[in-house]
Short mmCIF file of C-alpha atoms and ligand atoms in Angstrom, two decimals:
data_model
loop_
_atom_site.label_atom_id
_atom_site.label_comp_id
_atom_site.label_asym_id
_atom_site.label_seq_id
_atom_site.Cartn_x
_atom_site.Cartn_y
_atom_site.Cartn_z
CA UNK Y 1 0.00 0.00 0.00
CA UNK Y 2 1.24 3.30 -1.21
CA UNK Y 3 0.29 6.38 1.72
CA UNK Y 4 -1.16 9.14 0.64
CA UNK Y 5 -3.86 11.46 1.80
CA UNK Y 6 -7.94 10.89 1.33
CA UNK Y 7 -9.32 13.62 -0.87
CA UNK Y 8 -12.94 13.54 0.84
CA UNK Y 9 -15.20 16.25 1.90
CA UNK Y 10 -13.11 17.14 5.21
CA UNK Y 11 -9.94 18.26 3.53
CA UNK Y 12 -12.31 19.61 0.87
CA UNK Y 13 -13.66 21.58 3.33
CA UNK Y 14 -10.36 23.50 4.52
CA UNK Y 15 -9.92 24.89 0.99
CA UNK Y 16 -14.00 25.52 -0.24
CA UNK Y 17 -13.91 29.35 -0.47
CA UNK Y 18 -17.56 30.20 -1.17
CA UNK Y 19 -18.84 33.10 -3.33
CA UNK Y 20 -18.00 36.47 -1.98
CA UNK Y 21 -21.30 38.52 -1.31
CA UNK Y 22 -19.45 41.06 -3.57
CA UNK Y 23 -18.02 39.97 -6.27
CA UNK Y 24 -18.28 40.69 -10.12
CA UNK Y 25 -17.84 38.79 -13.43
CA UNK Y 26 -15.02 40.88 -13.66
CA UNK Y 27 -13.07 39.50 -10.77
CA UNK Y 28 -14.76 35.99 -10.36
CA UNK Y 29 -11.75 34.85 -12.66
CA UNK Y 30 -11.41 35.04 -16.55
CA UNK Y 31 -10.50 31.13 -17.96
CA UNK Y 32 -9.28 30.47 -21.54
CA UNK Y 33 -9.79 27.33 -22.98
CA UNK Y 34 -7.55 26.72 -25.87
CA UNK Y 35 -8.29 23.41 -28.13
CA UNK Y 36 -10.73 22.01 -30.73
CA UNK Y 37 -9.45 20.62 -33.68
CA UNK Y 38 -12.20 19.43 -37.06
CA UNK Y 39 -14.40 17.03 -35.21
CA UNK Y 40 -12.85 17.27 -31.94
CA UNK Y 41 -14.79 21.29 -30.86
CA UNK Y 42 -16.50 19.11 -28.44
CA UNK Y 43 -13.99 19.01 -26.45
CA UNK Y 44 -13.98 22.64 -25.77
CA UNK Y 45 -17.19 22.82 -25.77
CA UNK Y 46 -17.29 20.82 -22.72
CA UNK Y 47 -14.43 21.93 -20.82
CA UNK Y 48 -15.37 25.58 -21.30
CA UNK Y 49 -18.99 25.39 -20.52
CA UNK Y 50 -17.67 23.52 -16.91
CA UNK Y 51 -15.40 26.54 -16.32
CA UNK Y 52 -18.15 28.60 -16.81
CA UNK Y 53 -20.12 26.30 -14.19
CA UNK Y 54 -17.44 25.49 -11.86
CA UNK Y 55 -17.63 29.83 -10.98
CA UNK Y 56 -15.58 31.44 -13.16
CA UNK Y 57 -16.87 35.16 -14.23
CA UNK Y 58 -15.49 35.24 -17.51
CA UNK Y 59 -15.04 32.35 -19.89
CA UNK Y 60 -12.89 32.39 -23.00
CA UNK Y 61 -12.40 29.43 -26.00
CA UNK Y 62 -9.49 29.84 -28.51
CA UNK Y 63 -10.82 27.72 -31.50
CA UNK Y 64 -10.16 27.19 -34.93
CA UNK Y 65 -12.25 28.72 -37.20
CA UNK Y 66 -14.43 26.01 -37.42
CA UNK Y 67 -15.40 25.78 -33.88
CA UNK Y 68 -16.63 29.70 -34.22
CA UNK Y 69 -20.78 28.79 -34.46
CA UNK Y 70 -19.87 25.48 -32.80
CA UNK Y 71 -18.91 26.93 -29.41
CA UNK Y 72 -21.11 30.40 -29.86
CA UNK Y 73 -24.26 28.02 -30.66
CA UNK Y 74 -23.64 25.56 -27.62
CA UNK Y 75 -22.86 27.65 -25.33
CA UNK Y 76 -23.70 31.47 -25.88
CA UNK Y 77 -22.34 32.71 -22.41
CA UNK Y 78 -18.61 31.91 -23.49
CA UNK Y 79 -16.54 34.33 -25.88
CA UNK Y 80 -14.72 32.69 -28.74
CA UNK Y 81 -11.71 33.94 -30.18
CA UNK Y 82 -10.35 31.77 -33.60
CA UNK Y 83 -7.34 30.51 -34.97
CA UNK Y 84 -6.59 31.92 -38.91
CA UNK Y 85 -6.91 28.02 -39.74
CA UNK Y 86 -10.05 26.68 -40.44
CA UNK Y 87 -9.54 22.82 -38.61
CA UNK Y 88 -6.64 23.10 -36.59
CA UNK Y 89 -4.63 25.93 -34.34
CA UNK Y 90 -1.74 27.19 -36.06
CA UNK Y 91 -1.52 30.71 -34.29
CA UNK Y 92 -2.38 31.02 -30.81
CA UNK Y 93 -2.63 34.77 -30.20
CA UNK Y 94 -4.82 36.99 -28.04
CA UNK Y 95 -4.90 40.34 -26.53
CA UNK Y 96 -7.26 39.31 -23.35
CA UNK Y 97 -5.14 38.86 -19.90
CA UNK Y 98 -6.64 35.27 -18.62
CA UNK Y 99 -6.17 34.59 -15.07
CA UNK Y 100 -5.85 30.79 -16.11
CA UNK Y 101 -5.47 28.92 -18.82
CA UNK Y 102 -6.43 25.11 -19.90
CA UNK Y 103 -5.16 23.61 -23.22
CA UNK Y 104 -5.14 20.76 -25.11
CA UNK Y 105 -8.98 19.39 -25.03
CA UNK Y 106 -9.38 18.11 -28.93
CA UNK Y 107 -6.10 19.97 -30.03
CA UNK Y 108 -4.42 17.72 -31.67
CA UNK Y 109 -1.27 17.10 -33.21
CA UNK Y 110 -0.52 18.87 -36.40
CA UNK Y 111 3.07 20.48 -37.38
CA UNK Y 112 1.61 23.49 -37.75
CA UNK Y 113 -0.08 22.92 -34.12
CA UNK Y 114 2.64 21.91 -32.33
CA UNK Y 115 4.80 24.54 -33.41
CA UNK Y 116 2.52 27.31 -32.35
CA UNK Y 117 2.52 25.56 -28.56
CA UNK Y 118 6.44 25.90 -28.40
CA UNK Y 119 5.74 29.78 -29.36
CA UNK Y 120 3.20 29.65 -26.46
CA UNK Y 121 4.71 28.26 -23.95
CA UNK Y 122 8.10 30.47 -24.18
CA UNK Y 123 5.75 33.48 -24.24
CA UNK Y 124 2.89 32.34 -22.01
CA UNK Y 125 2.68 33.57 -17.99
CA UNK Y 126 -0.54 32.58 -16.92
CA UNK Y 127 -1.12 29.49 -14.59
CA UNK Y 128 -1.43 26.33 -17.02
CA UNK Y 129 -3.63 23.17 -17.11
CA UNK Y 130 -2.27 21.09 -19.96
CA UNK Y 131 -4.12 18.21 -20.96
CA UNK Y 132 -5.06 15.40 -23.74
CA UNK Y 133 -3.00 16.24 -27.00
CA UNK Y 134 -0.51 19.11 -25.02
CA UNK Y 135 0.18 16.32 -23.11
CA UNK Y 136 1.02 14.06 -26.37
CA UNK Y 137 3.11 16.48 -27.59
CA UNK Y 138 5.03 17.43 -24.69
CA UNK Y 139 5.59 13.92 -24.72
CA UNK Y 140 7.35 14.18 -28.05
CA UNK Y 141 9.56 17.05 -27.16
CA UNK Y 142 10.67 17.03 -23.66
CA UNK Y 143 12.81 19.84 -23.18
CA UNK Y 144 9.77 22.17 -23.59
CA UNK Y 145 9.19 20.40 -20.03
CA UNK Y 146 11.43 23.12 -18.75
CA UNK Y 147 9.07 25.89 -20.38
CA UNK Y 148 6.37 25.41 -18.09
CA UNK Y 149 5.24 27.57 -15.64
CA UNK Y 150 6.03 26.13 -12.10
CA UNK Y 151 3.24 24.69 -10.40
CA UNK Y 152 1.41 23.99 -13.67
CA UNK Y 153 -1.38 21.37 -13.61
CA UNK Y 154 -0.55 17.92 -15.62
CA UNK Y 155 -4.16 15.95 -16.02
CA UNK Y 156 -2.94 12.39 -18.33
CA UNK Y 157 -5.00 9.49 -18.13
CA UNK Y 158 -2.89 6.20 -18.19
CA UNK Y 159 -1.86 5.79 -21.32
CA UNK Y 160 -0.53 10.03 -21.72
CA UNK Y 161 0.92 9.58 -18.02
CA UNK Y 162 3.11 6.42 -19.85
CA UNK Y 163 3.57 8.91 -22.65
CA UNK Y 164 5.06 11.09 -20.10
CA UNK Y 165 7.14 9.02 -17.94
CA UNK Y 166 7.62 5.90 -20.07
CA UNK Y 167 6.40 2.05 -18.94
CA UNK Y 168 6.27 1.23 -15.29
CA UNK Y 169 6.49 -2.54 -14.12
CA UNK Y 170 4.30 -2.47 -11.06
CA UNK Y 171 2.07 0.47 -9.46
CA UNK Y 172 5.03 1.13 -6.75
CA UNK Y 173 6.87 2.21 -10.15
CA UNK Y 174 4.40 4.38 -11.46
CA UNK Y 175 3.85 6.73 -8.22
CA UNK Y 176 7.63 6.01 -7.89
CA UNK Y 177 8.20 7.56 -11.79
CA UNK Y 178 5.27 10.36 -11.74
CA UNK Y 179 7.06 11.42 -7.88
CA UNK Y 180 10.58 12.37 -9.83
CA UNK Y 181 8.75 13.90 -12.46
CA UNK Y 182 6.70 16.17 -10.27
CA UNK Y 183 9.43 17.20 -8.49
CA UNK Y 184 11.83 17.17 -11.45
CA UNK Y 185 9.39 19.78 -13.65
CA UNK Y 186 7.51 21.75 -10.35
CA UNK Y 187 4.64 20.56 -11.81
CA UNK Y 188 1.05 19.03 -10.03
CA UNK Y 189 0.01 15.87 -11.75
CA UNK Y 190 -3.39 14.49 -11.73
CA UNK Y 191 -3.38 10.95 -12.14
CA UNK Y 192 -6.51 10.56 -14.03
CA UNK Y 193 -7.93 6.65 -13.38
CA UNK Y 194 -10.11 4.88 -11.00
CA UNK Y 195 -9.69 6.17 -8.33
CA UNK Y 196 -7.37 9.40 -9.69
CA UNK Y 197 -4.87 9.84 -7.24
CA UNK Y 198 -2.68 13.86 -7.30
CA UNK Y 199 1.11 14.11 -7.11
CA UNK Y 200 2.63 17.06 -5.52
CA UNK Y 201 6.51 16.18 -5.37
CA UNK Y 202 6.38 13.65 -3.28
CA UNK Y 203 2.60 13.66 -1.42
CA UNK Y 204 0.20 11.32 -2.92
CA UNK Y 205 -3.57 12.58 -2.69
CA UNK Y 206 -6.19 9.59 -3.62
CA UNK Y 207 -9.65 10.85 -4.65
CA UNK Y 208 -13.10 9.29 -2.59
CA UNK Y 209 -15.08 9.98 -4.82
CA UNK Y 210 -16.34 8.86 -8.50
CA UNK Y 211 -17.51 5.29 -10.22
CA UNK Y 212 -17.39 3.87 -13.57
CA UNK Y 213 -20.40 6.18 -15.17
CA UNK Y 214 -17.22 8.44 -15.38
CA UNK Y 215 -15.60 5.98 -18.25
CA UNK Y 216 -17.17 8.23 -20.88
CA UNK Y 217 -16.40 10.78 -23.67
CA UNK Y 218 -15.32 13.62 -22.70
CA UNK Y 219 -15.19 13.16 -18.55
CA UNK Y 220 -11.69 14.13 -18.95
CA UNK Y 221 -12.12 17.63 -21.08
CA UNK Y 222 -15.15 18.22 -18.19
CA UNK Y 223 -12.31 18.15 -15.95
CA UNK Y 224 -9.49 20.52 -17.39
CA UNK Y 225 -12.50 22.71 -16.99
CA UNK Y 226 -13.37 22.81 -13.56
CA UNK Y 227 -9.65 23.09 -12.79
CA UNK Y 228 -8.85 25.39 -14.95
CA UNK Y 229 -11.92 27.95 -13.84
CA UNK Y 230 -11.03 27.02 -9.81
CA UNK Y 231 -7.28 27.70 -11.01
CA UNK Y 232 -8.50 31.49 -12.33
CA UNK Y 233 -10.93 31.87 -9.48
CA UNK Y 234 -7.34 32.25 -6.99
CA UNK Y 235 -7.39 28.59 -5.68
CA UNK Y 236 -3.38 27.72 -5.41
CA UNK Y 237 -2.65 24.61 -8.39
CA UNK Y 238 -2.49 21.90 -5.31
CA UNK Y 239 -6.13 23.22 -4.14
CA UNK Y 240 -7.63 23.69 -7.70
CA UNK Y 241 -6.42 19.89 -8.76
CA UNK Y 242 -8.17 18.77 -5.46
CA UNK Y 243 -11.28 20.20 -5.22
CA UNK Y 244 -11.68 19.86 -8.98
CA UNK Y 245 -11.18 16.00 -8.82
CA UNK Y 246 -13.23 15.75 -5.99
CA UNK Y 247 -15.93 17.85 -7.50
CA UNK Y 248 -15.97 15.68 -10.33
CA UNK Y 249 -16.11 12.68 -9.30
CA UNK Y 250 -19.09 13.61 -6.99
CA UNK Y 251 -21.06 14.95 -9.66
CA UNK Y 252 -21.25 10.97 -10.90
CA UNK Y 253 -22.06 9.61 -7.52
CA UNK Y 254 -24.95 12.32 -7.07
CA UNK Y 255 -26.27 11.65 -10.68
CA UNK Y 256 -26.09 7.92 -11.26
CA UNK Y 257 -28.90 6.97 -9.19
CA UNK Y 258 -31.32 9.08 -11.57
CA UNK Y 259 -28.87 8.12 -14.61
CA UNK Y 260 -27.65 4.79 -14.18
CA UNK Y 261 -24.25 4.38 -15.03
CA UNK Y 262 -24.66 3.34 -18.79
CA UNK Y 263 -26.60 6.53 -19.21
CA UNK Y 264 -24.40 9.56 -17.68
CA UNK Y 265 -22.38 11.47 -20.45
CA UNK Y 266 -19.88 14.25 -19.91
CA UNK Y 267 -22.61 16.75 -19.77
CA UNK Y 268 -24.28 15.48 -16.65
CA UNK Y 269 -21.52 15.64 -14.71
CA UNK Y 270 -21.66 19.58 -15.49
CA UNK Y 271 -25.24 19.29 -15.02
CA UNK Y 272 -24.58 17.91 -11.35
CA UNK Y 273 -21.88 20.52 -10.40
CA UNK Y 274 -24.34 23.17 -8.93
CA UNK Y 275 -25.99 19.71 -6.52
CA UNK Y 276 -21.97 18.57 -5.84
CA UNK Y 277 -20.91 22.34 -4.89
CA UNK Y 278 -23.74 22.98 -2.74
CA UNK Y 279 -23.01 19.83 -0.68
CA UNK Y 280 -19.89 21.93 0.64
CA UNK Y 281 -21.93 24.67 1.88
N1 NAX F 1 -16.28 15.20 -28.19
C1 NAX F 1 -14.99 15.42 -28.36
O1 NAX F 1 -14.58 16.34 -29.07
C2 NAX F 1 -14.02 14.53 -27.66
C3 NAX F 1 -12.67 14.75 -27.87
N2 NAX F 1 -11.72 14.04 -27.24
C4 NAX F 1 -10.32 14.38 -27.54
O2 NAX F 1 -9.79 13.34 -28.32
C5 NAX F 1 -8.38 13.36 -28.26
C6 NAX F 1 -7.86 11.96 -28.09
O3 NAX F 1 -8.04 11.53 -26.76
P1 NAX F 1 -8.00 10.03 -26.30
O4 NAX F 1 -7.79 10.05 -24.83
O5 NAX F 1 -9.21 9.31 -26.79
O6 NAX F 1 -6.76 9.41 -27.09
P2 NAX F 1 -5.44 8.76 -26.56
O7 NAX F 1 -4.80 8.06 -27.69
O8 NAX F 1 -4.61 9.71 -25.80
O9 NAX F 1 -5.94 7.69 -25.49
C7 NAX F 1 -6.63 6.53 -25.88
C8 NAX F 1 -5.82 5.34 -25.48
O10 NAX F 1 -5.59 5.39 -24.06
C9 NAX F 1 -6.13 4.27 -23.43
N3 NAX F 1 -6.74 4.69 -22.18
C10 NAX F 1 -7.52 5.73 -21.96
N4 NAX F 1 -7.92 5.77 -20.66
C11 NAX F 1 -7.35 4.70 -20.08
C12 NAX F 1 -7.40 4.16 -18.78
N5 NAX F 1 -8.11 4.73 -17.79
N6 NAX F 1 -6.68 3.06 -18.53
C13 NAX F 1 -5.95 2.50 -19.50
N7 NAX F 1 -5.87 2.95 -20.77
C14 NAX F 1 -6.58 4.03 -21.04
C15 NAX F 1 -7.17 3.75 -24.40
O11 NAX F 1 -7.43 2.39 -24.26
C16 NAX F 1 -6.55 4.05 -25.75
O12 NAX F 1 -5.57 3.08 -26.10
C17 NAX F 1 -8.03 14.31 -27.11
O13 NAX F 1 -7.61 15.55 -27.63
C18 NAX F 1 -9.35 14.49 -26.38
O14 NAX F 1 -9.44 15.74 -25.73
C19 NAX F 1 -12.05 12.99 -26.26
O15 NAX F 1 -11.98 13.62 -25.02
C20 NAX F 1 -13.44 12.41 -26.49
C21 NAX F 1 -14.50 13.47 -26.75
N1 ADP F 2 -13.95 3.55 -13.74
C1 ADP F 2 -13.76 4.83 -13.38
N2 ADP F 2 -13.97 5.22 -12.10
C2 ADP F 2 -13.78 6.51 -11.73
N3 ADP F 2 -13.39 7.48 -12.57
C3 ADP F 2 -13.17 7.16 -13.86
C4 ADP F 2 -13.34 5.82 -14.33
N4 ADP F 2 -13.06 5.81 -15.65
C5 ADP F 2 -12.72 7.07 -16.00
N5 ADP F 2 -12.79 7.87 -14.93
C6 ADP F 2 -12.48 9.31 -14.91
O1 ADP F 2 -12.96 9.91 -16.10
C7 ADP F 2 -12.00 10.82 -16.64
C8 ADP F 2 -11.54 10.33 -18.02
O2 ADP F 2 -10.62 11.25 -18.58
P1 ADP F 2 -10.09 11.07 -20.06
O3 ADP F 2 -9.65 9.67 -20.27
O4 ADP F 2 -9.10 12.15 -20.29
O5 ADP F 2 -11.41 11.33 -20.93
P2 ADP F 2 -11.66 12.19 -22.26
O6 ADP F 2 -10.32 12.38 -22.92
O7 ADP F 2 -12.59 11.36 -23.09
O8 ADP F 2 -12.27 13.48 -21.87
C9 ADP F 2 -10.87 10.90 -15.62
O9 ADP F 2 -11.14 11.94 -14.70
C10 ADP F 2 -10.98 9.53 -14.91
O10 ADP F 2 -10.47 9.54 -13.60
MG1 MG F 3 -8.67 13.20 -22.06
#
């Protein structure tokens, strides 16, 4: 048995800031999503509308230009910014100051793509959540490793986390792999499974809650999200991986017994977000 630390609603409950009587869209925290790639918008569709529900005042998705009606049809409460390139991100440029940002749902892996995330990360200061394809390419060029903002959030599932690190032989490995790597890069990774468990150099966190209606489409991109938009609402990276895995995964267990499990899709668990934040008031 490896230690680490229950994520459940105690420790939840030392780092829940609720909603300021005062505040304002304008300093609720401003998110940018960047991702979306010809048949993969969903994906920011998704994660952006759960920033928007996880409390962020100000939502932003950097598309390319095919996403443009996508995202501004789905989800008319986010502003959409868009690539030159019609299916893929080629140019990531903007003149709006996000608090955080999330990239990588449904990006991709083009040349041109890839290239354009090298010229973003050397220029980029905002907190990061890097996810799904960032993740794969990162993967394939791993001195940009070094280029990353400290504390930035990693969220791989298994098989981008053995992208990452390379093949482990036994779990012991893998926490004993992702632990170096953490502390190697500064960087918080979320080690997306069943149960998903956080690495912060060398604490393990190990989520409570979540079950298998989670194995869907999309659950992922949901996440990058929530943590992203907690990430821009002022929570430190440790405390916005935390409460946003948490969070998560009890959207599913407050859902499935009106859902099933064969049933819940990525949407309902931002659907259930409003029932799984007011359990922490
Ligand atoms: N509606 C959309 O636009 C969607 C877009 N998506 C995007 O599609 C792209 C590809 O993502 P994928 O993750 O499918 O592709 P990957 O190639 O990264 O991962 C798929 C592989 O990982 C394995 N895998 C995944 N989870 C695992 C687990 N828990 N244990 C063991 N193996 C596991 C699978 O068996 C498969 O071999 C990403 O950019 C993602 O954001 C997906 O999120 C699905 C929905
Ligand atoms: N059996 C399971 N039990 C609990 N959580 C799960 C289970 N299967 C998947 N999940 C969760 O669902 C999410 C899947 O993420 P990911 O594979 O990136 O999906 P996608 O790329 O389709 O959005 C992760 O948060 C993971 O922990
Ligand atoms: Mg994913």
């Amino acid at each position: 048995m490896i230690p680490s630390i229950p994520i459940d609603k105690n420790e939840m409950l030392k780092y829940y800031k609720p909603i300021a009587i005062d505040t304002h869209k304008g300093i609720q925290g401003h998110a940018l999503i960047i991702g979306g790639s010809y048949g993969k918008i969903g994906a920011v569709c998704l994660s952006s509308k759960a920033a928007l529900k996880a409390g962020c005042g100000l939502v932003t998705a950097f598309v390319p230009r095919c996403g443009y009606e996508i995202v501004q049809i789905a989800i008319p409460e986010v502003m959409v910014l868009t690539d030159v390139k019609k299916k893929c991100i080629s140019n990531i440029s903007f003149d709006i100051q996000p608090d955080a940002i999330g990239i990588g749902p449904g990006i991709g892996q083009d040349e041109l793509t890839q290239k354009t995330f090298l010229k973003f990360l050397k220029n980029n200061k905002a907190p990061l959540v890097i996810d799904a394809d960032a993740l794969n390419i990162l993967s394939k060029n791993k001195a940009w490793f070094l280029l990353l903002p400290s504390r930035s959030i990693l969220t791989p599932h298994p098989k981008e986390l053995e992208r990452l690190i390379g093949e482990w032989n036994s779990e012991e490995e893998k926490f004993e792999k992702t632990i170096s790597f953490s502390m190697q890069y500064h960087v918080v990774v979320v080690m997306k499974g069943a149960p998903t468990h956080i690495i912060d150099g060398q604490t393990i966190y190990k989520n409570t809650t979540g079950n298998p209606a989670l194995a869907t489409a999309g659950s992922g991109d949901v996440l990058t999200g929530i943590i992203t938009s907690l990430l821009a609402q002022g929570y430190e990276p440790l405390q916005a991986a935390i409460l946003g895995v948490y969070l998560h995964g009890l959207t599913a267990d407050i859902a499935v017994p009106k859902t099933g499990f064969q049933s819940f899709v990525a949407s309902d668990i931002i659907d259930h977000l409003g029932a799984a934040f007011l359990s922490l008031e």
